[in-house]
Amino acid sequence: MPGFQVCTCKPCGAASPERHRVSEWASALSWGRDESELVNELQAGSEAAFDWLVTHYHAPVFNLILGMLGDPCDAADGTQEVFLKAFKGIRNFRHGSSLKTWLYRIAIREALNHRRWFKRHLQKNISIDAEPEEGQSKFEIEDMNATPFDQLASREIQSVVQDALGQIPDVFRSAVILRDLEGLSYEEVAEVLECSVGTVKSRILRGRRALKDLLDPFLHEQHAAHSAANRVAAKRDSGFKSFSYKPLDKQVVLTNPELKDMP
């Protein structure tokens, strides 16, 4: 990418002392500290600073777009576009925002643009045999101690929640994902979506209620299945471990019966 500072005086192409210094600084930087210095380095075209930005925000940006689009390949393409636009637009970055919310705002716009383009031009074909690429989705968290039944149930939740997210309006989906899956504060969500905190809270509440309506039938089926499985397990020999269902870390938020009452 143009503007990056790479030493050309050595045959091995080693980084200059300045780049090494920035690299050490970038790797040790805690979020929220010296962000203005990081922005200055990015605006000056520092390759190490941009590497830091991509390294620390690739996964969150990918997960956000995946939640909006529901397809790992589309999310990967969108993530690449986000960082390309960030590289091109960093000189116009306003210090009144944080880099995190700035990147998320770009990601939301990229996802919405993709959905609009898709609706106009394509009819998507999804193979039931397709498997997400390894390590790409935050919805692919595996519990190494889980039984095969646990893992199957977790994958089922992943699919159901992703499908439910795809059925609620974009304006609610983005707010719920940013708050409940990405863990942003109401203020940060408001900054990303460029609206008031009150509007954010309203969208999240309505989005959670819509999700609850969509997920309730699945939850009732799951509860009945788990109760039956536990009754069967209780009749087995004491040496067998009874089934215990363990939902995913963050997606349990979206399948909580008290979803509509969450802060």
PDB file of C-alpha atoms in Angstrom:
ATOM      1  CA  MET A   1       0.000   0.000   0.000  1.00  0.00           C
ATOM      2  CA  PRO A   2       1.393   3.466  -0.818  1.00  0.00           C
ATOM      3  CA  GLY A   3       2.911   5.628   1.868  1.00  0.00           C
ATOM      4  CA  PHE A   4       4.154   2.818   4.099  1.00  0.00           C
ATOM      5  CA  GLN A   5       7.694   3.249   5.413  1.00  0.00           C
ATOM      6  CA  VAL A   6       9.834   0.234   4.584  1.00  0.00           C
ATOM      7  CA  CYS A   7      13.614   0.316   4.619  1.00  0.00           C
ATOM      8  CA  THR A   8      15.188  -0.402   1.219  1.00  0.00           C
ATOM      9  CA  CYS A   9      18.825   0.070   2.210  1.00  0.00           C
ATOM     10  CA  LYS A  10      19.287  -3.577   3.280  1.00  0.00           C
ATOM     11  CA  PRO A  11      19.145  -6.586   0.965  1.00  0.00           C
ATOM     12  CA  CYS A  12      16.872  -8.435   3.372  1.00  0.00           C
ATOM     13  CA  GLY A  13      14.301  -5.628   3.300  1.00  0.00           C
ATOM     14  CA  ALA A  14      14.428  -5.300   7.087  1.00  0.00           C
ATOM     15  CA  ALA A  15      12.342  -2.651   8.737  1.00  0.00           C
ATOM     16  CA  SER A  16      13.918   0.686   9.550  1.00  0.00           C
ATOM     17  CA  PRO A  17      14.608   1.611  13.212  1.00  0.00           C
ATOM     18  CA  GLU A  18      11.569   3.895  13.105  1.00  0.00           C
ATOM     19  CA  ARG A  19       9.328   1.057  11.975  1.00  0.00           C
ATOM     20  CA  HIS A  20      10.699  -1.227  14.677  1.00  0.00           C
ATOM     21  CA  ARG A  21       9.953   1.412  17.290  1.00  0.00           C
ATOM     22  CA  VAL A  22       6.395   1.885  16.057  1.00  0.00           C
ATOM     23  CA  SER A  23       5.901  -1.880  15.867  1.00  0.00           C
ATOM     24  CA  GLU A  24       6.935  -2.306  19.499  1.00  0.00           C
ATOM     25  CA  TRP A  25       4.721   0.606  20.517  1.00  0.00           C
ATOM     26  CA  ALA A  26       1.759  -0.723  18.525  1.00  0.00           C
ATOM     27  CA  SER A  27       1.973  -4.243  19.921  1.00  0.00           C
ATOM     28  CA  ALA A  28       2.110  -2.937  23.489  1.00  0.00           C
ATOM     29  CA  LEU A  29      -0.602  -0.306  23.076  1.00  0.00           C
ATOM     30  CA  SER A  30      -3.636  -0.735  25.308  1.00  0.00           C
ATOM     31  CA  TRP A  31      -6.922   0.322  23.790  1.00  0.00           C
ATOM     32  CA  GLY A  32      -7.943   3.815  24.858  1.00  0.00           C
ATOM     33  CA  ARG A  33      -4.373   4.909  25.564  1.00  0.00           C
ATOM     34  CA  ASP A  34      -2.445   7.090  23.110  1.00  0.00           C
ATOM     35  CA  GLU A  35      -5.074   6.636  20.441  1.00  0.00           C
ATOM     36  CA  SER A  36      -4.313  10.078  19.060  1.00  0.00           C
ATOM     37  CA  GLU A  37      -0.715   8.964  18.512  1.00  0.00           C
ATOM     38  CA  LEU A  38      -1.921   5.850  16.723  1.00  0.00           C
ATOM     39  CA  VAL A  39      -4.169   7.983  14.507  1.00  0.00           C
ATOM     40  CA  ASN A  40      -1.250  10.286  13.723  1.00  0.00           C
ATOM     41  CA  GLU A  41       0.872   7.283  12.730  1.00  0.00           C
ATOM     42  CA  LEU A  42      -1.925   5.937  10.548  1.00  0.00           C
ATOM     43  CA  GLN A  43      -2.410   9.297   8.871  1.00  0.00           C
ATOM     44  CA  ALA A  44       1.342   9.485   8.260  1.00  0.00           C
ATOM     45  CA  GLY A  45       1.150   6.160   6.415  1.00  0.00           C
ATOM     46  CA  SER A  46       2.865   3.942   8.987  1.00  0.00           C
ATOM     47  CA  GLU A  47       2.686   0.321   7.863  1.00  0.00           C
ATOM     48  CA  ALA A  48       3.222  -0.934  11.417  1.00  0.00           C
ATOM     49  CA  ALA A  49       0.341   1.167  12.748  1.00  0.00           C
ATOM     50  CA  PHE A  50      -1.969  -0.130  10.028  1.00  0.00           C
ATOM     51  CA  ASP A  51      -0.799  -3.689  10.727  1.00  0.00           C
ATOM     52  CA  TRP A  52      -1.754  -3.131  14.376  1.00  0.00           C
ATOM     53  CA  LEU A  53      -5.185  -1.856  13.364  1.00  0.00           C
ATOM     54  CA  VAL A  54      -5.869  -4.868  11.141  1.00  0.00           C
ATOM     55  CA  THR A  55      -4.478  -7.361  13.672  1.00  0.00           C
ATOM     56  CA  HIS A  56      -6.607  -6.064  16.541  1.00  0.00           C
ATOM     57  CA  TYR A  57      -9.837  -5.344  14.646  1.00  0.00           C
ATOM     58  CA  HIS A  58     -10.028  -7.922  11.868  1.00  0.00           C
ATOM     59  CA  ALA A  59     -11.977 -10.465  13.966  1.00  0.00           C
ATOM     60  CA  PRO A  60     -14.472  -7.972  15.488  1.00  0.00           C
ATOM     61  CA  VAL A  61     -15.161  -6.389  12.094  1.00  0.00           C
ATOM     62  CA  PHE A  62     -15.562  -9.816  10.468  1.00  0.00           C
ATOM     63  CA  ASN A  63     -17.952 -10.967  13.205  1.00  0.00           C
ATOM     64  CA  LEU A  64     -20.021  -7.805  12.913  1.00  0.00           C
ATOM     65  CA  ILE A  65     -20.416  -8.178   9.147  1.00  0.00           C
ATOM     66  CA  LEU A  66     -21.081 -11.907   9.510  1.00  0.00           C
ATOM     67  CA  GLY A  67     -23.906 -11.145  11.922  1.00  0.00           C
ATOM     68  CA  MET A  68     -25.370  -8.706   9.403  1.00  0.00           C
ATOM     69  CA  LEU A  69     -24.981 -10.886   6.300  1.00  0.00           C
ATOM     70  CA  GLY A  70     -24.935 -14.442   7.643  1.00  0.00           C
ATOM     71  CA  ASP A  71     -22.406 -15.709   5.090  1.00  0.00           C
ATOM     72  CA  PRO A  72     -18.685 -16.213   5.928  1.00  0.00           C
ATOM     73  CA  CYS A  73     -17.533 -15.612   2.343  1.00  0.00           C
ATOM     74  CA  ASP A  74     -19.481 -12.361   2.067  1.00  0.00           C
ATOM     75  CA  ALA A  75     -18.215 -11.342   5.507  1.00  0.00           C
ATOM     76  CA  ALA A  76     -14.598 -11.977   4.467  1.00  0.00           C
ATOM     77  CA  ASP A  77     -15.028  -9.863   1.333  1.00  0.00           C
ATOM     78  CA  GLY A  78     -16.750  -7.131   3.319  1.00  0.00           C
ATOM     79  CA  THR A  79     -14.013  -7.107   5.955  1.00  0.00           C
ATOM     80  CA  GLN A  80     -11.381  -6.616   3.276  1.00  0.00           C
ATOM     81  CA  GLU A  81     -13.366  -3.691   1.868  1.00  0.00           C
ATOM     82  CA  VAL A  82     -13.701  -2.137   5.332  1.00  0.00           C
ATOM     83  CA  PHE A  83      -9.951  -2.027   5.921  1.00  0.00           C
ATOM     84  CA  LEU A  84      -9.305  -0.816   2.383  1.00  0.00           C
ATOM     85  CA  LYS A  85     -11.744   2.045   2.974  1.00  0.00           C
ATOM     86  CA  ALA A  86     -10.193   2.686   6.386  1.00  0.00           C
ATOM     87  CA  PHE A  87      -6.747   2.958   4.791  1.00  0.00           C
ATOM     88  CA  LYS A  88      -8.047   5.349   2.139  1.00  0.00           C
ATOM     89  CA  GLY A  89     -10.144   7.399   4.539  1.00  0.00           C
ATOM     90  CA  ILE A  90      -7.932   7.633   7.628  1.00  0.00           C
ATOM     91  CA  ARG A  91      -6.721  11.104   6.673  1.00  0.00           C
ATOM     92  CA  ASN A  92     -10.301  12.341   7.067  1.00  0.00           C
ATOM     93  CA  PHE A  93     -10.711  10.704  10.487  1.00  0.00           C
ATOM     94  CA  ARG A  94     -12.127  13.082  13.084  1.00  0.00           C
ATOM     95  CA  HIS A  95     -10.546  12.835  16.518  1.00  0.00           C
ATOM     96  CA  GLY A  96     -13.962  13.274  18.117  1.00  0.00           C
ATOM     97  CA  SER A  97     -14.668   9.605  17.374  1.00  0.00           C
ATOM     98  CA  SER A  98     -12.842   6.472  18.501  1.00  0.00           C
ATOM     99  CA  LEU A  99     -11.140   4.248  15.948  1.00  0.00           C
ATOM    100  CA  LYS A 100     -13.280   1.318  17.049  1.00  0.00           C
ATOM    101  CA  THR A 101     -16.609   3.022  16.451  1.00  0.00           C
ATOM    102  CA  TRP A 102     -15.268   4.558  13.226  1.00  0.00           C
ATOM    103  CA  LEU A 103     -14.371   1.095  11.890  1.00  0.00           C
ATOM    104  CA  TYR A 104     -17.700  -0.350  13.022  1.00  0.00           C
ATOM    105  CA  ARG A 105     -19.538   2.459  11.247  1.00  0.00           C
ATOM    106  CA  ILE A 106     -17.705   1.630   8.018  1.00  0.00           C
ATOM    107  CA  ALA A 107     -18.508  -2.060   8.555  1.00  0.00           C
ATOM    108  CA  ILE A 108     -22.234  -1.433   9.093  1.00  0.00           C
ATOM    109  CA  ARG A 109     -22.415   0.670   5.931  1.00  0.00           C
ATOM    110  CA  GLU A 110     -20.506  -1.952   3.957  1.00  0.00           C
ATOM    111  CA  ALA A 111     -22.871  -4.694   5.151  1.00  0.00           C
ATOM    112  CA  LEU A 112     -25.983  -2.650   4.371  1.00  0.00           C
ATOM    113  CA  ASN A 113     -24.650  -1.741   0.927  1.00  0.00           C
ATOM    114  CA  HIS A 114     -23.977  -5.410   0.248  1.00  0.00           C
ATOM    115  CA  ARG A 115     -27.489  -6.411   1.299  1.00  0.00           C
ATOM    116  CA  ARG A 116     -29.040  -3.716  -0.906  1.00  0.00           C
ATOM    117  CA  TRP A 117     -26.913  -4.768  -3.873  1.00  0.00           C
ATOM    118  CA  PHE A 118     -27.725  -8.414  -3.240  1.00  0.00           C
ATOM    119  CA  LYS A 119     -31.460  -7.789  -3.155  1.00  0.00           C
ATOM    120  CA  ARG A 120     -31.276  -5.903  -6.444  1.00  0.00           C
ATOM    121  CA  HIS A 121     -28.998  -8.214  -8.414  1.00  0.00           C
ATOM    122  CA  LEU A 122     -28.730 -11.712  -7.012  1.00  0.00           C
ATOM    123  CA  GLN A 123     -30.780 -14.636  -5.867  1.00  0.00           C
ATOM    124  CA  LYS A 124     -28.712 -16.430  -3.291  1.00  0.00           C
ATOM    125  CA  ASN A 125     -28.334 -20.227  -3.387  1.00  0.00           C
ATOM    126  CA  ILE A 126     -27.272 -21.795  -0.094  1.00  0.00           C
ATOM    127  CA  SER A 127     -26.025 -25.382   0.109  1.00  0.00           C
ATOM    128  CA  ILE A 128     -27.131 -27.265   3.201  1.00  0.00           C
ATOM    129  CA  ASP A 129     -23.809 -29.088   3.053  1.00  0.00           C
ATOM    130  CA  ALA A 130     -21.705 -25.912   3.151  1.00  0.00           C
ATOM    131  CA  GLU A 131     -19.493 -25.546   6.197  1.00  0.00           C
ATOM    132  CA  PRO A 132     -18.075 -22.216   7.475  1.00  0.00           C
ATOM    133  CA  GLU A 133     -14.322 -21.862   7.160  1.00  0.00           C
ATOM    134  CA  GLU A 134     -12.432 -22.915  10.261  1.00  0.00           C
ATOM    135  CA  GLY A 135     -11.715 -20.177  12.772  1.00  0.00           C
ATOM    136  CA  GLN A 136     -13.651 -17.466  10.949  1.00  0.00           C
ATOM    137  CA  SER A 137     -16.860 -17.108  12.898  1.00  0.00           C
ATOM    138  CA  LYS A 138     -17.332 -16.222  16.513  1.00  0.00           C
ATOM    139  CA  PHE A 139     -20.355 -18.521  16.306  1.00  0.00           C
ATOM    140  CA  GLU A 140     -17.960 -21.467  15.988  1.00  0.00           C
ATOM    141  CA  ILE A 141     -16.873 -21.557  19.633  1.00  0.00           C
ATOM    142  CA  GLU A 142     -16.218 -25.146  20.669  1.00  0.00           C
ATOM    143  CA  ASP A 143     -16.287 -26.454  24.228  1.00  0.00           C
ATOM    144  CA  MET A 144     -13.611 -29.156  24.322  1.00  0.00           C
ATOM    145  CA  ASN A 145     -15.352 -30.789  27.303  1.00  0.00           C
ATOM    146  CA  ALA A 146     -18.756 -30.869  25.632  1.00  0.00           C
ATOM    147  CA  THR A 147     -20.373 -34.140  24.650  1.00  0.00           C
ATOM    148  CA  PRO A 148     -21.294 -34.719  20.981  1.00  0.00           C
ATOM    149  CA  PHE A 149     -24.908 -33.994  21.956  1.00  0.00           C
ATOM    150  CA  ASP A 150     -23.780 -30.705  23.539  1.00  0.00           C
ATOM    151  CA  GLN A 151     -21.867 -29.740  20.401  1.00  0.00           C
ATOM    152  CA  LEU A 152     -24.780 -30.645  18.146  1.00  0.00           C
ATOM    153  CA  ALA A 153     -27.116 -28.528  20.260  1.00  0.00           C
ATOM    154  CA  SER A 154     -24.648 -25.625  20.145  1.00  0.00           C
ATOM    155  CA  ARG A 155     -24.446 -25.795  16.363  1.00  0.00           C
ATOM    156  CA  GLU A 156     -28.224 -25.885  16.194  1.00  0.00           C
ATOM    157  CA  ILE A 157     -28.413 -22.728  18.300  1.00  0.00           C
ATOM    158  CA  GLN A 158     -25.838 -21.060  16.041  1.00  0.00           C
ATOM    159  CA  SER A 159     -27.956 -21.800  12.993  1.00  0.00           C
ATOM    160  CA  VAL A 160     -31.250 -20.779  14.588  1.00  0.00           C
ATOM    161  CA  VAL A 161     -29.924 -17.508  16.031  1.00  0.00           C
ATOM    162  CA  GLN A 162     -28.228 -16.589  12.750  1.00  0.00           C
ATOM    163  CA  ASP A 163     -31.452 -17.283  10.882  1.00  0.00           C
ATOM    164  CA  ALA A 164     -33.469 -15.237  13.387  1.00  0.00           C
ATOM    165  CA  LEU A 165     -31.050 -12.320  13.098  1.00  0.00           C
ATOM    166  CA  GLY A 166     -31.541 -12.416   9.351  1.00  0.00           C
ATOM    167  CA  GLN A 167     -35.309 -12.038   9.741  1.00  0.00           C
ATOM    168  CA  ILE A 168     -35.399  -8.848  11.793  1.00  0.00           C
ATOM    169  CA  PRO A 169     -35.068  -5.401  10.157  1.00  0.00           C
ATOM    170  CA  ASP A 170     -31.540  -4.125   9.501  1.00  0.00           C
ATOM    171  CA  VAL A 171     -32.004  -1.169  11.814  1.00  0.00           C
ATOM    172  CA  PHE A 172     -32.730  -3.490  14.767  1.00  0.00           C
ATOM    173  CA  ARG A 173     -30.226  -6.174  13.768  1.00  0.00           C
ATOM    174  CA  SER A 174     -27.241  -3.828  13.739  1.00  0.00           C
ATOM    175  CA  ALA A 175     -28.121  -2.398  17.158  1.00  0.00           C
ATOM    176  CA  VAL A 176     -28.604  -5.841  18.747  1.00  0.00           C
ATOM    177  CA  ILE A 177     -25.374  -7.225  17.278  1.00  0.00           C
ATOM    178  CA  LEU A 178     -23.316  -4.231  18.392  1.00  0.00           C
ATOM    179  CA  ARG A 179     -24.747  -4.303  21.914  1.00  0.00           C
ATOM    180  CA  ASP A 180     -25.311  -7.998  22.672  1.00  0.00           C
ATOM    181  CA  LEU A 181     -22.678  -9.751  20.555  1.00  0.00           C
ATOM    182  CA  GLU A 182     -19.931  -7.126  20.236  1.00  0.00           C
ATOM    183  CA  GLY A 183     -20.424  -5.751  23.746  1.00  0.00           C
ATOM    184  CA  LEU A 184     -20.437  -2.050  22.877  1.00  0.00           C
ATOM    185  CA  SER A 185     -21.926   0.423  25.319  1.00  0.00           C
ATOM    186  CA  TYR A 186     -25.117   2.269  24.409  1.00  0.00           C
ATOM    187  CA  GLU A 187     -23.019   5.379  23.800  1.00  0.00           C
ATOM    188  CA  GLU A 188     -20.671   3.514  21.455  1.00  0.00           C
ATOM    189  CA  VAL A 189     -23.578   1.959  19.560  1.00  0.00           C
ATOM    190  CA  ALA A 190     -25.097   5.429  19.194  1.00  0.00           C
ATOM    191  CA  GLU A 191     -21.805   6.710  17.788  1.00  0.00           C
ATOM    192  CA  VAL A 192     -21.548   3.850  15.299  1.00  0.00           C
ATOM    193  CA  LEU A 193     -25.155   4.194  14.130  1.00  0.00           C
ATOM    194  CA  GLU A 194     -25.069   8.003  14.303  1.00  0.00           C
ATOM    195  CA  CYS A 195     -28.215   8.367  16.372  1.00  0.00           C
ATOM    196  CA  SER A 196     -29.162   9.211  19.948  1.00  0.00           C
ATOM    197  CA  VAL A 197     -28.732   6.856  22.901  1.00  0.00           C
ATOM    198  CA  GLY A 198     -32.500   6.874  23.340  1.00  0.00           C
ATOM    199  CA  THR A 199     -32.967   5.713  19.762  1.00  0.00           C
ATOM    200  CA  VAL A 200     -30.380   2.983  20.301  1.00  0.00           C
ATOM    201  CA  LYS A 201     -32.185   1.688  23.392  1.00  0.00           C
ATOM    202  CA  SER A 202     -35.489   1.664  21.530  1.00  0.00           C
ATOM    203  CA  ARG A 203     -34.004  -0.250  18.586  1.00  0.00           C
ATOM    204  CA  ILE A 204     -32.321  -2.782  20.862  1.00  0.00           C
ATOM    205  CA  LEU A 205     -35.527  -3.337  22.839  1.00  0.00           C
ATOM    206  CA  ARG A 206     -37.578  -3.835  19.684  1.00  0.00           C
ATOM    207  CA  GLY A 207     -34.895  -6.043  18.152  1.00  0.00           C
ATOM    208  CA  ARG A 208     -34.745  -8.244  21.257  1.00  0.00           C
ATOM    209  CA  ARG A 209     -38.517  -8.582  21.317  1.00  0.00           C
ATOM    210  CA  ALA A 210     -38.542  -9.556  17.645  1.00  0.00           C
ATOM    211  CA  LEU A 211     -35.823 -12.136  18.291  1.00  0.00           C
ATOM    212  CA  LYS A 212     -37.696 -13.479  21.303  1.00  0.00           C
ATOM    213  CA  ASP A 213     -40.820 -14.007  19.199  1.00  0.00           C
ATOM    214  CA  LEU A 214     -38.777 -15.853  16.572  1.00  0.00           C
ATOM    215  CA  LEU A 215     -36.790 -17.934  19.069  1.00  0.00           C
ATOM    216  CA  ASP A 216     -39.580 -18.875  21.495  1.00  0.00           C
ATOM    217  CA  PRO A 217     -40.813 -21.921  19.501  1.00  0.00           C
ATOM    218  CA  PHE A 218     -37.256 -23.236  19.236  1.00  0.00           C
ATOM    219  CA  LEU A 219     -36.644 -22.680  22.957  1.00  0.00           C
ATOM    220  CA  HIS A 220     -39.782 -24.619  23.893  1.00  0.00           C
ATOM    221  CA  GLU A 221     -38.678 -27.518  21.673  1.00  0.00           C
ATOM    222  CA  GLN A 222     -35.181 -27.419  23.157  1.00  0.00           C
ATOM    223  CA  HIS A 223     -36.529 -27.422  26.696  1.00  0.00           C
ATOM    224  CA  ALA A 224     -38.719 -30.449  25.978  1.00  0.00           C
ATOM    225  CA  ALA A 225     -35.833 -32.305  24.310  1.00  0.00           C
ATOM    226  CA  HIS A 226     -33.435 -31.548  27.157  1.00  0.00           C
ATOM    227  CA  SER A 227     -35.968 -32.627  29.775  1.00  0.00           C
ATOM    228  CA  ALA A 228     -36.483 -35.933  27.978  1.00  0.00           C
ATOM    229  CA  ALA A 229     -32.720 -36.444  27.600  1.00  0.00           C
ATOM    230  CA  ASN A 230     -32.132 -35.773  31.276  1.00  0.00           C
ATOM    231  CA  ARG A 231     -34.881 -38.210  32.286  1.00  0.00           C
ATOM    232  CA  VAL A 232     -33.267 -40.919  30.170  1.00  0.00           C
ATOM    233  CA  ALA A 233     -29.819 -40.107  31.543  1.00  0.00           C
ATOM    234  CA  ALA A 234     -31.089 -40.277  35.120  1.00  0.00           C
ATOM    235  CA  LYS A 235     -32.099 -43.907  34.582  1.00  0.00           C
ATOM    236  CA  ARG A 236     -28.650 -44.960  33.459  1.00  0.00           C
ATOM    237  CA  ASP A 237     -25.945 -46.391  35.636  1.00  0.00           C
ATOM    238  CA  SER A 238     -24.426 -43.934  38.080  1.00  0.00           C
ATOM    239  CA  GLY A 239     -21.128 -44.152  36.216  1.00  0.00           C
ATOM    240  CA  PHE A 240     -22.591 -42.368  33.219  1.00  0.00           C
ATOM    241  CA  LYS A 241     -22.561 -38.595  33.211  1.00  0.00           C
ATOM    242  CA  SER A 242     -25.998 -37.089  32.652  1.00  0.00           C
ATOM    243  CA  PHE A 243     -26.417 -34.665  29.810  1.00  0.00           C
ATOM    244  CA  SER A 244     -25.991 -31.011  30.640  1.00  0.00           C
ATOM    245  CA  TYR A 245     -26.705 -28.454  27.954  1.00  0.00           C
ATOM    246  CA  LYS A 246     -24.266 -25.565  27.606  1.00  0.00           C
ATOM    247  CA  PRO A 247     -25.307 -22.747  25.248  1.00  0.00           C
ATOM    248  CA  LEU A 248     -22.733 -20.468  23.635  1.00  0.00           C
ATOM    249  CA  ASP A 249     -21.198 -17.600  25.573  1.00  0.00           C
ATOM    250  CA  LYS A 250     -22.747 -14.606  23.863  1.00  0.00           C
ATOM    251  CA  GLN A 251     -25.525 -16.208  21.882  1.00  0.00           C
ATOM    252  CA  VAL A 252     -27.118 -17.337  25.152  1.00  0.00           C
ATOM    253  CA  VAL A 253     -27.999 -13.649  25.514  1.00  0.00           C
ATOM    254  CA  LEU A 254     -30.148 -13.917  22.426  1.00  0.00           C
ATOM    255  CA  THR A 255     -31.922 -17.102  23.564  1.00  0.00           C
ATOM    256  CA  ASN A 256     -32.599 -15.902  27.109  1.00  0.00           C
ATOM    257  CA  PRO A 257     -36.309 -16.131  28.038  1.00  0.00           C
ATOM    258  CA  GLU A 258     -35.944 -12.759  29.767  1.00  0.00           C
ATOM    259  CA  LEU A 259     -34.462 -11.186  26.647  1.00  0.00           C
ATOM    260  CA  LYS A 260     -36.907  -8.310  26.486  1.00  0.00           C
ATOM    261  CA  ASP A 261     -36.045  -7.175  30.019  1.00  0.00           C
ATOM    262  CA  MET A 262     -32.261  -6.975  29.612  1.00  0.00           C
ATOM    263  CA  PRO A 263     -30.616  -3.583  30.268  1.00  0.00           C
TER     264      PRO A 263
END
